[in-house]
Amino acid sequence: DTGVSQDPRHKITKRGQNVTFRCDPISEHNRLYWYRQTLGQGPEFLTYFQNEAQLEKSRLLSDRFSAERPKGSFSTLEIQRTEQGDSAMYLCASSLVADTEAFFGQGTRLTVV
Amino acid sequence: AQSVTQLGSHVSVSEGALVLLRCNYSSSVPPYLFWYVQYPNQGLQLLLKYTSAATLVKGINGFEAEFKKSETSFHLTKPSAHMSDAAEYFCAVSTGANSKLTFGKGITLSVRP
């Protein structure tokens, strides 16, 4: 296993378009997290899953954002009707339930023009 | 609620000099504390973590940090800086209950030859 994988690495989209990102966690990890990082800031928590259940969502996750983890393996994060303020790095991380250490992917950088 | 304060946004040291990056936290429960490093356009890599065992924690690449409850601090140090240490460093806190991380704003470390 080569770690947490995110696709695409970069995405440029026009304002108003929908975008979807994918995250493949480390295979045996049952927790999966999404974070957003804007320029010059630390990552901010968006949501997390334990297996296929979405257990917590941040206030940052507006109704234009939706995340799924249908079979408890990979996850998708969709942003509808993108806005310029959505431009950020979207980071995915995974961990085991019993372990405090989260392993991060390389992120998807979204630019909304 | 929990939070992290990383004072200053940029630290510059000479190669071979001591590295000291400061982190103060706030947590209503005993915290788990982390330092992550991020290279440009990359995800986050864990340097070290404190999970209520030894207060002096040793990590990768020669870094270490000391948990001081009385000062609510978890400063990161390295005795001798190397050019390859130039990166952004994030301190993070979690309650351990679900491992959701709350990050500070980060500090950019520059190393002068």
PDB file of C-alpha atoms in Angstrom:
ATOM      1  CA  ASP A   1       0.000   0.000   0.000  1.00  0.00           C
ATOM      2  CA  THR A   2       1.383   3.364  -0.996  1.00  0.00           C
ATOM      3  CA  GLY A   3      -0.538   5.604   1.388  1.00  0.00           C
ATOM      4  CA  VAL A   4      -3.506   7.917   0.962  1.00  0.00           C
ATOM      5  CA  SER A   5      -4.185   8.751  -2.671  1.00  0.00           C
ATOM      6  CA  GLN A   6      -6.131  11.762  -3.938  1.00  0.00           C
ATOM      7  CA  ASP A   7      -7.341  12.463  -7.431  1.00  0.00           C
ATOM      8  CA  PRO A   8      -7.037  14.806  -9.198  1.00  0.00           C
ATOM      9  CA  ARG A   9      -4.027  16.669  -7.827  1.00  0.00           C
ATOM     10  CA  HIS A  10      -5.112  19.887  -9.482  1.00  0.00           C
ATOM     11  CA  LYS A  11      -8.471  21.111 -10.718  1.00  0.00           C
ATOM     12  CA  ILE A  12      -9.329  24.398 -12.393  1.00  0.00           C
ATOM     13  CA  THR A  13     -13.015  25.076 -12.829  1.00  0.00           C
ATOM     14  CA  LYS A  14     -15.253  27.942 -13.752  1.00  0.00           C
ATOM     15  CA  ARG A  15     -17.450  29.509 -11.131  1.00  0.00           C
ATOM     16  CA  GLY A  16     -20.794  27.784 -10.964  1.00  0.00           C
ATOM     17  CA  GLN A  17     -19.552  24.402 -12.120  1.00  0.00           C
ATOM     18  CA  ASN A  18     -19.685  21.238 -10.018  1.00  0.00           C
ATOM     19  CA  VAL A  19     -16.510  19.384  -9.078  1.00  0.00           C
ATOM     20  CA  THR A  20     -15.850  16.019  -7.457  1.00  0.00           C
ATOM     21  CA  PHE A  21     -12.699  14.826  -5.743  1.00  0.00           C
ATOM     22  CA  ARG A  22     -11.763  11.298  -4.825  1.00  0.00           C
ATOM     23  CA  CYS A  23      -9.779   9.950  -1.891  1.00  0.00           C
ATOM     24  CA  ASP A  24      -8.490   6.396  -1.524  1.00  0.00           C
ATOM     25  CA  PRO A  25      -7.396   5.798   2.076  1.00  0.00           C
ATOM     26  CA  ILE A  26      -4.859   3.290   3.340  1.00  0.00           C
ATOM     27  CA  SER A  27      -6.650  -0.008   2.830  1.00  0.00           C
ATOM     28  CA  GLU A  28      -7.154  -1.149   6.423  1.00  0.00           C
ATOM     29  CA  HIS A  29      -8.052   2.298   7.757  1.00  0.00           C
ATOM     30  CA  ASN A  30     -11.668   2.671   8.793  1.00  0.00           C
ATOM     31  CA  ARG A  31     -11.621   6.417   9.501  1.00  0.00           C
ATOM     32  CA  LEU A  32     -11.447   8.955   6.717  1.00  0.00           C
ATOM     33  CA  TYR A  33     -11.255  12.737   7.106  1.00  0.00           C
ATOM     34  CA  TRP A  34     -11.588  15.708   4.797  1.00  0.00           C
ATOM     35  CA  TYR A  35      -9.860  19.016   5.522  1.00  0.00           C
ATOM     36  CA  ARG A  36      -9.659  22.282   3.612  1.00  0.00           C
ATOM     37  CA  GLN A  37      -6.561  24.452   3.581  1.00  0.00           C
ATOM     38  CA  THR A  38      -6.583  27.988   2.231  1.00  0.00           C
ATOM     39  CA  LEU A  39      -3.451  29.937   1.428  1.00  0.00           C
ATOM     40  CA  GLY A  40      -1.446  30.837   4.502  1.00  0.00           C
ATOM     41  CA  GLN A  41      -3.697  28.921   6.872  1.00  0.00           C
ATOM     42  CA  GLY A  42      -3.679  25.581   8.594  1.00  0.00           C
ATOM     43  CA  PRO A  43      -6.026  22.827   7.475  1.00  0.00           C
ATOM     44  CA  GLU A  44      -9.606  23.100   8.737  1.00  0.00           C
ATOM     45  CA  PHE A  45     -11.730  20.063   9.474  1.00  0.00           C
ATOM     46  CA  LEU A  46     -14.678  19.485   7.139  1.00  0.00           C
ATOM     47  CA  THR A  47     -16.046  16.031   7.873  1.00  0.00           C
ATOM     48  CA  TYR A  48     -15.143  12.482   8.797  1.00  0.00           C
ATOM     49  CA  PHE A  49     -16.369   8.944   8.253  1.00  0.00           C
ATOM     50  CA  GLN A  50     -16.043   5.781  10.227  1.00  0.00           C
ATOM     51  CA  ASN A  51     -16.487   3.041   7.678  1.00  0.00           C
ATOM     52  CA  GLU A  52     -19.423   4.248   5.538  1.00  0.00           C
ATOM     53  CA  ALA A  53     -21.056   6.377   8.241  1.00  0.00           C
ATOM     54  CA  GLN A  54     -20.512  10.131   8.177  1.00  0.00           C
ATOM     55  CA  LEU A  55     -20.170  10.918  11.879  1.00  0.00           C
ATOM     56  CA  GLU A  56     -19.427  14.632  11.973  1.00  0.00           C
ATOM     57  CA  LYS A  57     -19.689  17.634   9.676  1.00  0.00           C
ATOM     58  CA  SER A  58     -18.196  21.052  10.285  1.00  0.00           C
ATOM     59  CA  ARG A  59     -20.159  24.281   9.968  1.00  0.00           C
ATOM     60  CA  LEU A  60     -17.738  24.967   7.099  1.00  0.00           C
ATOM     61  CA  LEU A  61     -19.462  22.257   5.087  1.00  0.00           C
ATOM     62  CA  SER A  62     -22.237  24.289   3.488  1.00  0.00           C
ATOM     63  CA  ASP A  63     -25.145  22.650   1.697  1.00  0.00           C
ATOM     64  CA  ARG A  64     -23.189  22.958  -1.547  1.00  0.00           C
ATOM     65  CA  PHE A  65     -20.743  20.399  -0.220  1.00  0.00           C
ATOM     66  CA  SER A  66     -21.457  16.698   0.046  1.00  0.00           C
ATOM     67  CA  ALA A  67     -19.216  13.819   0.948  1.00  0.00           C
ATOM     68  CA  GLU A  68     -19.791  10.121   0.623  1.00  0.00           C
ATOM     69  CA  ARG A  69     -18.003   6.903   1.442  1.00  0.00           C
ATOM     70  CA  PRO A  70     -20.369   4.370  -0.058  1.00  0.00           C
ATOM     71  CA  LYS A  71     -18.683   1.092   0.807  1.00  0.00           C
ATOM     72  CA  GLY A  72     -16.406   2.241   3.560  1.00  0.00           C
ATOM     73  CA  SER A  73     -13.456   2.340   1.208  1.00  0.00           C
ATOM     74  CA  PHE A  74     -12.869   5.363  -1.059  1.00  0.00           C
ATOM     75  CA  SER A  75     -14.596   8.678  -0.495  1.00  0.00           C
ATOM     76  CA  THR A  76     -15.774  11.486  -2.745  1.00  0.00           C
ATOM     77  CA  LEU A  77     -16.204  15.160  -1.954  1.00  0.00           C
ATOM     78  CA  GLU A  78     -18.488  17.085  -4.289  1.00  0.00           C
ATOM     79  CA  ILE A  79     -18.823  20.846  -4.443  1.00  0.00           C
ATOM     80  CA  GLN A  80     -21.842  22.145  -6.334  1.00  0.00           C
ATOM     81  CA  ARG A  81     -22.078  25.609  -7.896  1.00  0.00           C
ATOM     82  CA  THR A  82     -18.474  26.432  -7.060  1.00  0.00           C
ATOM     83  CA  GLU A  83     -17.560  29.913  -5.855  1.00  0.00           C
ATOM     84  CA  GLN A  84     -14.209  31.682  -5.888  1.00  0.00           C
ATOM     85  CA  GLY A  85     -14.061  31.271  -2.120  1.00  0.00           C
ATOM     86  CA  ASP A  86     -13.947  27.505  -2.602  1.00  0.00           C
ATOM     87  CA  SER A  87     -10.432  27.817  -4.034  1.00  0.00           C
ATOM     88  CA  ALA A  88      -8.252  25.855  -1.628  1.00  0.00           C
ATOM     89  CA  MET A  89      -6.300  22.668  -1.102  1.00  0.00           C
ATOM     90  CA  TYR A  90      -8.598  19.801  -0.120  1.00  0.00           C
ATOM     91  CA  LEU A  91      -6.803  17.236   1.995  1.00  0.00           C
ATOM     92  CA  CYS A  92      -7.893  13.728   2.812  1.00  0.00           C
ATOM     93  CA  ALA A  93      -6.532  11.720   5.719  1.00  0.00           C
ATOM     94  CA  SER A  94      -7.159   8.251   7.085  1.00  0.00           C
ATOM     95  CA  SER A  95      -6.519   6.423  10.338  1.00  0.00           C
ATOM     96  CA  LEU A  96      -7.437   3.386  12.360  1.00  0.00           C
ATOM     97  CA  VAL A  97     -10.101   3.851  15.007  1.00  0.00           C
ATOM     98  CA  ALA A  98      -7.709   2.885  17.758  1.00  0.00           C
ATOM     99  CA  ASP A  99      -4.885   5.086  16.526  1.00  0.00           C
ATOM    100  CA  THR A 100      -4.553   8.822  16.927  1.00  0.00           C
ATOM    101  CA  GLU A 101      -2.222   9.169  13.945  1.00  0.00           C
ATOM    102  CA  ALA A 102      -3.831  10.310  10.706  1.00  0.00           C
ATOM    103  CA  PHE A 103      -2.012   9.864   7.405  1.00  0.00           C
ATOM    104  CA  PHE A 104      -2.560  12.588   4.824  1.00  0.00           C
ATOM    105  CA  GLY A 105      -2.778  12.442   1.077  1.00  0.00           C
ATOM    106  CA  GLN A 106      -1.064  14.990  -1.141  1.00  0.00           C
ATOM    107  CA  GLY A 107      -4.253  16.959  -1.587  1.00  0.00           C
ATOM    108  CA  THR A 108      -6.320  18.297  -4.455  1.00  0.00           C
ATOM    109  CA  ARG A 109      -5.734  21.942  -5.263  1.00  0.00           C
ATOM    110  CA  LEU A 110      -8.914  23.573  -6.535  1.00  0.00           C
ATOM    111  CA  THR A 111      -8.854  26.880  -8.376  1.00  0.00           C
ATOM    112  CA  VAL A 112     -12.178  28.493  -9.203  1.00  0.00           C
ATOM    113  CA  VAL A 113     -11.938  31.130 -11.933  1.00  0.00           C
TER     114      VAL A 113
ATOM    115  CA  ALA B   1     -13.417  23.286  22.344  1.00  0.00           C
ATOM    116  CA  GLN B   2      -9.775  23.272  21.437  1.00  0.00           C
ATOM    117  CA  SER B   3      -7.425  25.652  19.696  1.00  0.00           C
ATOM    118  CA  VAL B   4      -3.779  26.112  18.780  1.00  0.00           C
ATOM    119  CA  THR B   5      -1.752  29.295  18.653  1.00  0.00           C
ATOM    120  CA  GLN B   6       1.435  29.488  16.650  1.00  0.00           C
ATOM    121  CA  LEU B   7       2.901  32.935  17.151  1.00  0.00           C
ATOM    122  CA  GLY B   8       4.637  34.469  14.178  1.00  0.00           C
ATOM    123  CA  SER B   9       4.300  33.213  10.634  1.00  0.00           C
ATOM    124  CA  HIS B  10       7.927  32.970   9.658  1.00  0.00           C
ATOM    125  CA  VAL B  11      11.159  31.872  11.342  1.00  0.00           C
ATOM    126  CA  SER B  12      14.565  32.134   9.696  1.00  0.00           C
ATOM    127  CA  VAL B  13      17.664  30.380  11.019  1.00  0.00           C
ATOM    128  CA  SER B  14      21.151  29.702   9.753  1.00  0.00           C
ATOM    129  CA  GLU B  15      22.159  26.196   8.781  1.00  0.00           C
ATOM    130  CA  GLY B  16      23.452  24.458  11.895  1.00  0.00           C
ATOM    131  CA  ALA B  17      21.571  26.743  14.287  1.00  0.00           C
ATOM    132  CA  LEU B  18      18.926  25.751  16.796  1.00  0.00           C
ATOM    133  CA  VAL B  19      15.379  25.557  15.514  1.00  0.00           C
ATOM    134  CA  LEU B  20      12.607  26.567  17.929  1.00  0.00           C
ATOM    135  CA  LEU B  21       9.007  26.715  16.747  1.00  0.00           C
ATOM    136  CA  ARG B  22       6.446  27.661  19.361  1.00  0.00           C
ATOM    137  CA  CYS B  23       3.019  26.173  19.905  1.00  0.00           C
ATOM    138  CA  ASN B  24       0.487  26.875  22.642  1.00  0.00           C
ATOM    139  CA  TYR B  25      -2.773  25.018  22.911  1.00  0.00           C
ATOM    140  CA  SER B  26      -6.124  25.267  24.611  1.00  0.00           C
ATOM    141  CA  SER B  27      -8.170  22.196  25.398  1.00  0.00           C
ATOM    142  CA  SER B  28     -10.939  21.385  27.846  1.00  0.00           C
ATOM    143  CA  VAL B  29      -9.744  17.787  28.119  1.00  0.00           C
ATOM    144  CA  PRO B  30      -6.267  16.242  28.220  1.00  0.00           C
ATOM    145  CA  PRO B  31      -4.934  16.891  24.737  1.00  0.00           C
ATOM    146  CA  TYR B  32      -3.196  14.849  22.145  1.00  0.00           C
ATOM    147  CA  LEU B  33      -0.654  17.095  20.396  1.00  0.00           C
ATOM    148  CA  PHE B  34       1.021  16.810  17.028  1.00  0.00           C
ATOM    149  CA  TRP B  35       3.554  18.513  14.814  1.00  0.00           C
ATOM    150  CA  TYR B  36       3.221  18.110  11.057  1.00  0.00           C
ATOM    151  CA  VAL B  37       5.507  19.311   8.268  1.00  0.00           C
ATOM    152  CA  GLN B  38       4.312  20.345   4.817  1.00  0.00           C
ATOM    153  CA  TYR B  39       6.496  20.854   1.772  1.00  0.00           C
ATOM    154  CA  PRO B  40       5.188  22.982  -1.132  1.00  0.00           C
ATOM    155  CA  ASN B  41       2.160  21.477  -2.868  1.00  0.00           C
ATOM    156  CA  GLN B  42       2.352  18.372  -0.711  1.00  0.00           C
ATOM    157  CA  GLY B  43       0.259  16.840   2.024  1.00  0.00           C
ATOM    158  CA  LEU B  44       1.196  16.783   5.678  1.00  0.00           C
ATOM    159  CA  GLN B  45       3.748  14.448   7.201  1.00  0.00           C
ATOM    160  CA  LEU B  46       3.711  13.654  10.896  1.00  0.00           C
ATOM    161  CA  LEU B  47       6.896  14.688  12.704  1.00  0.00           C
ATOM    162  CA  LEU B  48       5.900  13.600  16.204  1.00  0.00           C
ATOM    163  CA  LYS B  49       2.989  13.237  18.583  1.00  0.00           C
ATOM    164  CA  TYR B  50       2.237  13.441  22.291  1.00  0.00           C
ATOM    165  CA  THR B  51      -0.415  11.077  23.580  1.00  0.00           C
ATOM    166  CA  SER B  52      -0.059  11.346  27.380  1.00  0.00           C
ATOM    167  CA  ALA B  53       3.011   9.168  27.740  1.00  0.00           C
ATOM    168  CA  ALA B  54       6.479  10.724  28.028  1.00  0.00           C
ATOM    169  CA  THR B  55       6.413  14.530  28.031  1.00  0.00           C
ATOM    170  CA  LEU B  56       9.555  14.744  25.872  1.00  0.00           C
ATOM    171  CA  VAL B  57       8.730  13.328  22.491  1.00  0.00           C
ATOM    172  CA  LYS B  58      11.279  12.490  19.831  1.00  0.00           C
ATOM    173  CA  GLY B  59      10.274  12.479  16.199  1.00  0.00           C
ATOM    174  CA  ILE B  60      11.694  12.026  12.764  1.00  0.00           C
ATOM    175  CA  ASN B  61      14.532  14.037  11.211  1.00  0.00           C
ATOM    176  CA  GLY B  62      16.012  14.946  14.605  1.00  0.00           C
ATOM    177  CA  PHE B  63      13.028  16.943  15.843  1.00  0.00           C
ATOM    178  CA  GLU B  64      11.688  16.758  19.366  1.00  0.00           C
ATOM    179  CA  ALA B  65       9.018  18.519  21.410  1.00  0.00           C
ATOM    180  CA  GLU B  66       8.247  18.854  25.088  1.00  0.00           C
ATOM    181  CA  PHE B  67       4.730  18.881  26.504  1.00  0.00           C
ATOM    182  CA  LYS B  68       4.429  21.401  29.348  1.00  0.00           C
ATOM    183  CA  LYS B  69       0.983  21.302  30.890  1.00  0.00           C
ATOM    184  CA  SER B  70       1.617  24.272  33.195  1.00  0.00           C
ATOM    185  CA  GLU B  71       2.501  26.435  30.211  1.00  0.00           C
ATOM    186  CA  THR B  72       0.004  24.778  27.811  1.00  0.00           C
ATOM    187  CA  SER B  73       2.882  24.533  25.369  1.00  0.00           C
ATOM    188  CA  PHE B  74       4.303  22.006  22.945  1.00  0.00           C
ATOM    189  CA  HIS B  75       7.285  23.735  21.325  1.00  0.00           C
ATOM    190  CA  LEU B  76       9.215  22.001  18.546  1.00  0.00           C
ATOM    191  CA  THR B  77      13.022  22.013  18.560  1.00  0.00           C
ATOM    192  CA  LYS B  78      15.928  20.700  16.549  1.00  0.00           C
ATOM    193  CA  PRO B  79      19.513  21.249  17.698  1.00  0.00           C
ATOM    194  CA  SER B  80      20.989  21.864  14.259  1.00  0.00           C
ATOM    195  CA  ALA B  81      19.021  23.071  11.245  1.00  0.00           C
ATOM    196  CA  HIS B  82      19.569  21.573   7.824  1.00  0.00           C
ATOM    197  CA  MET B  83      18.670  23.129   4.486  1.00  0.00           C
ATOM    198  CA  SER B  84      16.171  20.333   3.928  1.00  0.00           C
ATOM    199  CA  ASP B  85      14.211  21.468   7.015  1.00  0.00           C
ATOM    200  CA  ALA B  86      12.872  24.473   5.114  1.00  0.00           C
ATOM    201  CA  ALA B  87       9.112  23.918   5.015  1.00  0.00           C
ATOM    202  CA  GLU B  88       5.877  24.857   6.745  1.00  0.00           C
ATOM    203  CA  TYR B  89       5.242  23.436  10.186  1.00  0.00           C
ATOM    204  CA  PHE B  90       1.845  22.957  11.775  1.00  0.00           C
ATOM    205  CA  CYS B  91       0.995  22.245  15.381  1.00  0.00           C
ATOM    206  CA  ALA B  92      -2.306  20.451  15.959  1.00  0.00           C
ATOM    207  CA  VAL B  93      -4.422  19.296  18.879  1.00  0.00           C
ATOM    208  CA  SER B  94      -7.065  16.639  19.239  1.00  0.00           C
ATOM    209  CA  THR B  95      -9.053  15.233  22.100  1.00  0.00           C
ATOM    210  CA  GLY B  96      -8.210  11.735  20.981  1.00  0.00           C
ATOM    211  CA  ALA B  97     -11.869  10.766  21.036  1.00  0.00           C
ATOM    212  CA  ASN B  98     -12.181  10.779  17.265  1.00  0.00           C
ATOM    213  CA  SER B  99      -8.802  12.124  16.238  1.00  0.00           C
ATOM    214  CA  LYS B 100     -10.265  15.174  14.500  1.00  0.00           C
ATOM    215  CA  LEU B 101      -7.377  17.648  14.369  1.00  0.00           C
ATOM    216  CA  THR B 102      -7.464  21.367  15.059  1.00  0.00           C
ATOM    217  CA  PHE B 103      -4.480  23.058  13.457  1.00  0.00           C
ATOM    218  CA  GLY B 104      -2.632  26.261  14.081  1.00  0.00           C
ATOM    219  CA  LYS B 105      -1.957  28.672  11.224  1.00  0.00           C
ATOM    220  CA  GLY B 106       1.485  27.272  10.632  1.00  0.00           C
ATOM    221  CA  ILE B 107       5.024  28.641  10.667  1.00  0.00           C
ATOM    222  CA  THR B 108       7.260  28.834   7.627  1.00  0.00           C
ATOM    223  CA  LEU B 109      10.830  27.855   8.451  1.00  0.00           C
ATOM    224  CA  SER B 110      13.603  29.213   6.236  1.00  0.00           C
ATOM    225  CA  VAL B 111      17.177  27.967   6.559  1.00  0.00           C
ATOM    226  CA  ARG B 112      19.998  30.267   5.429  1.00  0.00           C
ATOM    227  CA  PRO B 113      23.240  28.734   4.151  1.00  0.00           C
TER     228      PRO B 113
END
